Coordinates of C-alpha atoms in Angstrom, one line a residue:
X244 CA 51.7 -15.1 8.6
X245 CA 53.0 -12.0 6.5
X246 CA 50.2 -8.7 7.2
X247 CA 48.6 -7.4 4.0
X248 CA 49.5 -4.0 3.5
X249 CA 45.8 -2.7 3.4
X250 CA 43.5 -3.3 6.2
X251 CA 39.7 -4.7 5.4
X252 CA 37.1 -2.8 5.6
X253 CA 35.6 -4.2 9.2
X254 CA 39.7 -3.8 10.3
X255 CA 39.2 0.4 9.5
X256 CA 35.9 0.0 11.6
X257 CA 37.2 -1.0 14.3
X258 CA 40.4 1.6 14.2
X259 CA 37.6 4.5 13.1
X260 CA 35.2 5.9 15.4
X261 CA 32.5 6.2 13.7
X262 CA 31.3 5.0 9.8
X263 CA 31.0 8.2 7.8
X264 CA 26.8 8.8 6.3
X265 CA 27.7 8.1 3.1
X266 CA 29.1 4.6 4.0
X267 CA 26.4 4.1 5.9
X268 CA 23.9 4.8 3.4
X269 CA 25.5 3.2 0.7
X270 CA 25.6 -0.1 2.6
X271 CA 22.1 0.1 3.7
X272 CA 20.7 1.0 0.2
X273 CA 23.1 -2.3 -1.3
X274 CA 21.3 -4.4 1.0
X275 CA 18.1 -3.1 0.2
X276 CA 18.6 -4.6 -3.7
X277 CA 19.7 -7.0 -2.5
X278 CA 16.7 -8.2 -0.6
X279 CA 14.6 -6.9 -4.1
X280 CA 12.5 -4.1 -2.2
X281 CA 10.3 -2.2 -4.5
X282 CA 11.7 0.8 -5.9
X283 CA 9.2 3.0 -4.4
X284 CA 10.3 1.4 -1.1
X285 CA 14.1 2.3 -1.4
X286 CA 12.5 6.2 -2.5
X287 CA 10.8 6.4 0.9
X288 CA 13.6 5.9 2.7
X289 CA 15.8 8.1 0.6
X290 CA 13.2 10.7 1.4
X291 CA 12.7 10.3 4.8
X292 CA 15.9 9.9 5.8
X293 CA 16.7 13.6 4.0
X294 CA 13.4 14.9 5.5
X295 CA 14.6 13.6 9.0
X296 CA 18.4 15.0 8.6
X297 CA 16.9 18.6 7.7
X298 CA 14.7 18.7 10.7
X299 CA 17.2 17.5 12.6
X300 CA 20.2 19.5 11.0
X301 CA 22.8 16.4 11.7
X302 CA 24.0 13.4 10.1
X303 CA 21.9 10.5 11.1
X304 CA 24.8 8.1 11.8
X305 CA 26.3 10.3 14.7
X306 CA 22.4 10.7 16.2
X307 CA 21.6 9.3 19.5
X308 CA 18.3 8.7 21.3
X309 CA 17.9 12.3 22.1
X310 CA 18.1 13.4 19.2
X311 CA 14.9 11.1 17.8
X312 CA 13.0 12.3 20.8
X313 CA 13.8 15.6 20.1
X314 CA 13.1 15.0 16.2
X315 CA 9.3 13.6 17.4
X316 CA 8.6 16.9 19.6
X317 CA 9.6 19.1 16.4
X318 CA 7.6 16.4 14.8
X319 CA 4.8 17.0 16.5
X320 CA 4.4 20.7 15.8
X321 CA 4.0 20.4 12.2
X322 CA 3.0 16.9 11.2
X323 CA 0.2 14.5 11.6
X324 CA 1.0 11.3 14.2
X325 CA 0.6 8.9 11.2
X326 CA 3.5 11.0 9.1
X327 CA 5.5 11.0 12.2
X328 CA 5.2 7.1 12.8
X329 CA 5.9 6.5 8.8
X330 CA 9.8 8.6 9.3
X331 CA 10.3 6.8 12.5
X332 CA 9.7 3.1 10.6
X333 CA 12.4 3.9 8.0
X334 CA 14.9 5.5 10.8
X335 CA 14.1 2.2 12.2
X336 CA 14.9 0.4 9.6
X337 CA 18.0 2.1 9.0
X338 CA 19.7 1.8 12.4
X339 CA 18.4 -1.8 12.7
X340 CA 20.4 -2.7 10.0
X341 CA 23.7 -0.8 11.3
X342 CA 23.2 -2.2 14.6
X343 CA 22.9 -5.5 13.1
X344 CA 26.1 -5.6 10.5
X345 CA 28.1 -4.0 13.5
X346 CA 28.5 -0.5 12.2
X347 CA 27.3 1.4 15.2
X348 CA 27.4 0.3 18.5
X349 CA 23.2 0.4 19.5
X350 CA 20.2 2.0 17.4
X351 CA 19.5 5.4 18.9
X352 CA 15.9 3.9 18.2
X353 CA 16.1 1.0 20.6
X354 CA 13.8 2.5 23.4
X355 CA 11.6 4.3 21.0
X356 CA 8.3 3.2 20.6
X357 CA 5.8 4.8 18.1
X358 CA 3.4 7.2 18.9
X359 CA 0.0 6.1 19.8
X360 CA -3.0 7.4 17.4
X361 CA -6.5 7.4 17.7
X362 CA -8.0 4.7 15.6
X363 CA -9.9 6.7 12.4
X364 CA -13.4 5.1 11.3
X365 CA -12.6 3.4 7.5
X366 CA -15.1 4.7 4.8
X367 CA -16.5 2.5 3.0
X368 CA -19.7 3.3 0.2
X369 CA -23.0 2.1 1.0
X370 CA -25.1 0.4 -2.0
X371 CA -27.0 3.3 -2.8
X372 CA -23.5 5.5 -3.2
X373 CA -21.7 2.6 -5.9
X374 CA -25.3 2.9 -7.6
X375 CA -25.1 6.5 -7.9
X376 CA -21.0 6.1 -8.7
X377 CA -21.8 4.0 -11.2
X378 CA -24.9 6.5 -13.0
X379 CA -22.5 9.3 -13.5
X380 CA -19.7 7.0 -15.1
X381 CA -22.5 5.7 -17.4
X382 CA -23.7 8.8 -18.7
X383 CA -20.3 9.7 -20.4
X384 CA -21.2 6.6 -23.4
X385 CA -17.5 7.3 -24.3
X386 CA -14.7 4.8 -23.9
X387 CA -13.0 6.2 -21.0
X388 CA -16.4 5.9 -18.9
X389 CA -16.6 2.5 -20.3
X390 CA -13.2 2.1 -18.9
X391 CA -13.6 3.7 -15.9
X392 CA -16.9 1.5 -15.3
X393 CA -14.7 -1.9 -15.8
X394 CA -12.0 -0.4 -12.9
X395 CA -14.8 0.1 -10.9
X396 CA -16.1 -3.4 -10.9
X397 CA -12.8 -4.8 -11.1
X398 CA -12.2 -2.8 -7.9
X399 CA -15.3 -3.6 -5.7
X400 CA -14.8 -7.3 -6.9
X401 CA -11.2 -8.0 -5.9
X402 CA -9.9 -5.6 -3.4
X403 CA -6.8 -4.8 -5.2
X404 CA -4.8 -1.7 -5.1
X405 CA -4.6 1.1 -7.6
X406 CA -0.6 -0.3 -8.1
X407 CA -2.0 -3.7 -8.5
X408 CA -4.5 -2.5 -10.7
X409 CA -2.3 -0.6 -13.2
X410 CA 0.1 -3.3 -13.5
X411 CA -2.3 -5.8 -14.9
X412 CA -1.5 -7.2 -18.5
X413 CA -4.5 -8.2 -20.9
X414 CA -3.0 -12.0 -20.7
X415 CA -3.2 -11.9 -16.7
X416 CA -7.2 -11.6 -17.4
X417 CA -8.1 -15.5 -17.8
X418 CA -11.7 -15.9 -17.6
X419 CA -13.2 -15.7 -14.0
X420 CA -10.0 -14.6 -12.9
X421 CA -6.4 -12.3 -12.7
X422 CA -3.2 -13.0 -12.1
X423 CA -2.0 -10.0 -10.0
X424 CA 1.6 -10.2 -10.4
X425 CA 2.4 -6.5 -9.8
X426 CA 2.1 -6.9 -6.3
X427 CA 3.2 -4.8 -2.7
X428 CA 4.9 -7.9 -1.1
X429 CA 6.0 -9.3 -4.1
X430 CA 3.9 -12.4 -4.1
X431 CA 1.5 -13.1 -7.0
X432 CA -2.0 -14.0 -6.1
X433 CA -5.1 -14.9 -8.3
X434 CA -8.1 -12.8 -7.8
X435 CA -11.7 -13.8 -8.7
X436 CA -14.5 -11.8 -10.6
X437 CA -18.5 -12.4 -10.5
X438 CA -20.3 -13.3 -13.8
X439 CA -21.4 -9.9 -14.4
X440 CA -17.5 -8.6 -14.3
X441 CA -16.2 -11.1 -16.5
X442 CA -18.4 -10.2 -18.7
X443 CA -18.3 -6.4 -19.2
X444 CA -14.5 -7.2 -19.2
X445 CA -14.8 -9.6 -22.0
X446 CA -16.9 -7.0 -24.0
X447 CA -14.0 -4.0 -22.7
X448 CA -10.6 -6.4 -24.0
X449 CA -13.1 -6.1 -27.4
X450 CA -12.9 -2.6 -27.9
X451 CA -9.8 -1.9 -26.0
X452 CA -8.2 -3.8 -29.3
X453 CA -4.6 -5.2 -30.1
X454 CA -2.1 -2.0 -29.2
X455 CA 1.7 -1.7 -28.6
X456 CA 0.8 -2.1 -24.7
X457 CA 0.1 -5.1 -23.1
X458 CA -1.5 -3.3 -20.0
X459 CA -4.9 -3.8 -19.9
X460 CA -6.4 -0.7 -18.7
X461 CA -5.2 2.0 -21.0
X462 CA -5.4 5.6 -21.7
X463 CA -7.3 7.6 -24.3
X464 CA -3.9 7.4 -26.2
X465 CA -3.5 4.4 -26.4
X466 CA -0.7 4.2 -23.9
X467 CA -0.3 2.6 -20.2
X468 CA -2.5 4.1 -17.5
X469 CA -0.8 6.6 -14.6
X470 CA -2.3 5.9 -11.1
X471 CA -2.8 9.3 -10.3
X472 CA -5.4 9.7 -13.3
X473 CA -7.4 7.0 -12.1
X474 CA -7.7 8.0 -8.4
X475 CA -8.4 12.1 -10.0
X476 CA -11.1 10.7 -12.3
X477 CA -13.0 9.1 -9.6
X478 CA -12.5 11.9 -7.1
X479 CA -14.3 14.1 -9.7
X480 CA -17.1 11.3 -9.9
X481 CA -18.1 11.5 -6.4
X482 CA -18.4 15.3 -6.3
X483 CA -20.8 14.6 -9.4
X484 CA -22.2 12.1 -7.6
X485 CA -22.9 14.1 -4.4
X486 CA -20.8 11.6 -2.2
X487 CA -19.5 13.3 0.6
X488 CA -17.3 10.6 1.6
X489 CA -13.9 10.1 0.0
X490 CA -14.4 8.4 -3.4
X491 CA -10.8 6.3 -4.1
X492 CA -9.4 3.2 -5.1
X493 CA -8.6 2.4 -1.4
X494 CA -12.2 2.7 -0.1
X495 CA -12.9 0.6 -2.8
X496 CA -10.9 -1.7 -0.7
X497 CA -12.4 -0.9 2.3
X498 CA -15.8 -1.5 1.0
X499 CA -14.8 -5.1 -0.8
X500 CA -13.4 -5.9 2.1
X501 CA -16.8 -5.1 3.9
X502 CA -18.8 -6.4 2.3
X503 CA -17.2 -10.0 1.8
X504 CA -17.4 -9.9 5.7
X505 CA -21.2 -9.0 5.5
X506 CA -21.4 -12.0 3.5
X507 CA -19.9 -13.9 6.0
X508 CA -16.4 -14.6 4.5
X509 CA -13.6 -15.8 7.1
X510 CA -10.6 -13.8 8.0
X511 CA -8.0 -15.9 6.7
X512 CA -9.8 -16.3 3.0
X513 CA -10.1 -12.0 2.7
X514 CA -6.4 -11.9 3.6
X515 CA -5.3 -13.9 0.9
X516 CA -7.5 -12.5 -1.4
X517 CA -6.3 -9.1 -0.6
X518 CA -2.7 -9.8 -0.5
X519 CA -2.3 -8.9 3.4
X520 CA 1.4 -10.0 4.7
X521 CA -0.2 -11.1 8.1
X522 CA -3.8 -10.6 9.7
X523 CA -3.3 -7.4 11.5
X524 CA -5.5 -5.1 8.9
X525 CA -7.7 -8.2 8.5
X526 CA -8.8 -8.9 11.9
X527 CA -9.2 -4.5 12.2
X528 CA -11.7 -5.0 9.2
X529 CA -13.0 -7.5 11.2
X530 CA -13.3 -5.9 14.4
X531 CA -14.6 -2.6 12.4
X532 CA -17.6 -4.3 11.1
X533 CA -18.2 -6.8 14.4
X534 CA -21.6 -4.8 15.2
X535 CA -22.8 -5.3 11.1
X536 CA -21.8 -9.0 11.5
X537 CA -23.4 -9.7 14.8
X538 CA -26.6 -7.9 13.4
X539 CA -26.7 -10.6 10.2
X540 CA -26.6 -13.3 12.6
X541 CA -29.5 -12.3 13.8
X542 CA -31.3 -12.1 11.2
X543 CA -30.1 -15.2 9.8
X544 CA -28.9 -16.8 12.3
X545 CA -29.2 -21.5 11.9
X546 CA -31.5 -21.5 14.7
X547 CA -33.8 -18.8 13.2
X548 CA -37.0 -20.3 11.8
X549 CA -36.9 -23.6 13.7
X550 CA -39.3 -24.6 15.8
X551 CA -37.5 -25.6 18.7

């Protein structure tokens, strides 16, 4: 058989030493769309992996595992364990992939494990604090407290995420429920509202009116709603509020998620209403609030009242 005049492109791998960063990054990125990762997924790698390559002042394909143990101790002077552990997932998930397709020998991170980290107590607001939340949104009698009121309850009563939140079209509101189709994992789920939700939301889609956009939540111009003005607005109603815990879409997550277990709600119900991938954060809310639910076992526990 006659040879082609150009060699393929695993031929000049083999006859190359190494695959040249750019190559290496442009392959990794392709398979990335490919596999339809969220845009803000492909951005933290992008700027991890430039983040990582200044601290480390080489080019990530010719590092070895030296190199990431040296990048963790420089790490560790100026960063918390958590941001540390969050650059070493996406060098993981880089060299993974090279190791995999063949274009390095071995992942530098093969015998690199990620740094342990004291488990932090989750916040979560206690009845008296959403009360109190909810007074100071009140007070405004404007349209964007209105607003704001609605997120809150949409909040505490699904457990979705501010991305989730934002992404929500008027027609994904149908009755008792939404369609959350905006989703981390890319998997739309349906969440459920109490009475008293549905309806202020009813009364909300009313005023909010026919516009241009079809997002439900919307800003005082009339336009789609930024994130960032939604977790600012409610950062400056719990210092009104005299909360001195962290007042955010996620520990209204936190606090869903609590108090669904106080109610006695099973681990594998909360996940899918939350939209976990697996049960690892599930079963930590789980084992966070243990005490709580052993206490309302107690206290209503089947045996309780019988005379037996």
């Amino acid at each position: 058989m006659a040879r082609r005049k150009e060699l393929t492109q695993e031929e000049l791998l083999i006859i190359r030493k190494n695959i040249t960063e750019e190559e290496a990054f442009e392959k990794f990125f392709k398979d990335c769309y490919l596999r339809n990762l969220r845009p803000a997924t492909i951005e933290y790698y992008k700027n991890e992996f430039h983040a990582a390559k200044l601290l480390l002042n080489k080019e990530l394909v010719n590092c070895n595992q030296n190199d990431i143990e040296e990048l963790i101790l420089q790490s560790k002077k100026i960063m918390k364990v958590t941001t540390i552990n969050t650059r070493l997932r996406a060098l993981r998930a880089f060299y993974n992939f090279l190791a995999k397709t063949k274009l390095i020998k071995e992942s530098p991170m093969k015998n690199i494990k990620l740094l342990r980290d004291r488990q932090k107590t989750i916040e979560t607001l206690d009845k008296n604090e959403i009360e109190s939340l909810l007074k100071v949104i009140r007070k405004q009698k404007t349209f964007i407290g209105f607003r704001d009121e609605i997120i809150l309850l949409v909040f505490l009563d699904t457990g979705v995420r501010l991305s989730e939140l934002v992404g929500i079209d008027v027609e994904d509101v149908q009755g008792n429920k939404i369609i959350i189709r905006k989703t981390k994992n890319l998997f739309e789920r349906t969440v459920y509202l109490s009475d008293i939700t549905e309806e202020q939301l009813k009364r909300y889609v009313i005023i909010r009116g026919v516009l241009q956009t079809n997002r439900l939540f919307i800003n005082r111009d009339n336009e789609k709603l930024n994130p960032h003005s939604i977790q600012s607005r409610f950062t400056k109603y719990g210092k009104e509020a005299k909360i001195s815990k962290r007042v955010s879409p996620h520990t209204f997550r936190h606090t869903m998620a609590k108090r669904m277990i106080m109610a006695g709600v099973d681990a594998f119900t909360l996940m899918t209403i939350l939209g976990h991938s697996d049960m690892t954060i599930t079963k930590r809310y789980v084992n966070l609030w243990g005490a709580d639910i052993e206490l309302k076992h107690k206290q209503f526990g089947a045996l309780k009242g019988l005379n037996i």
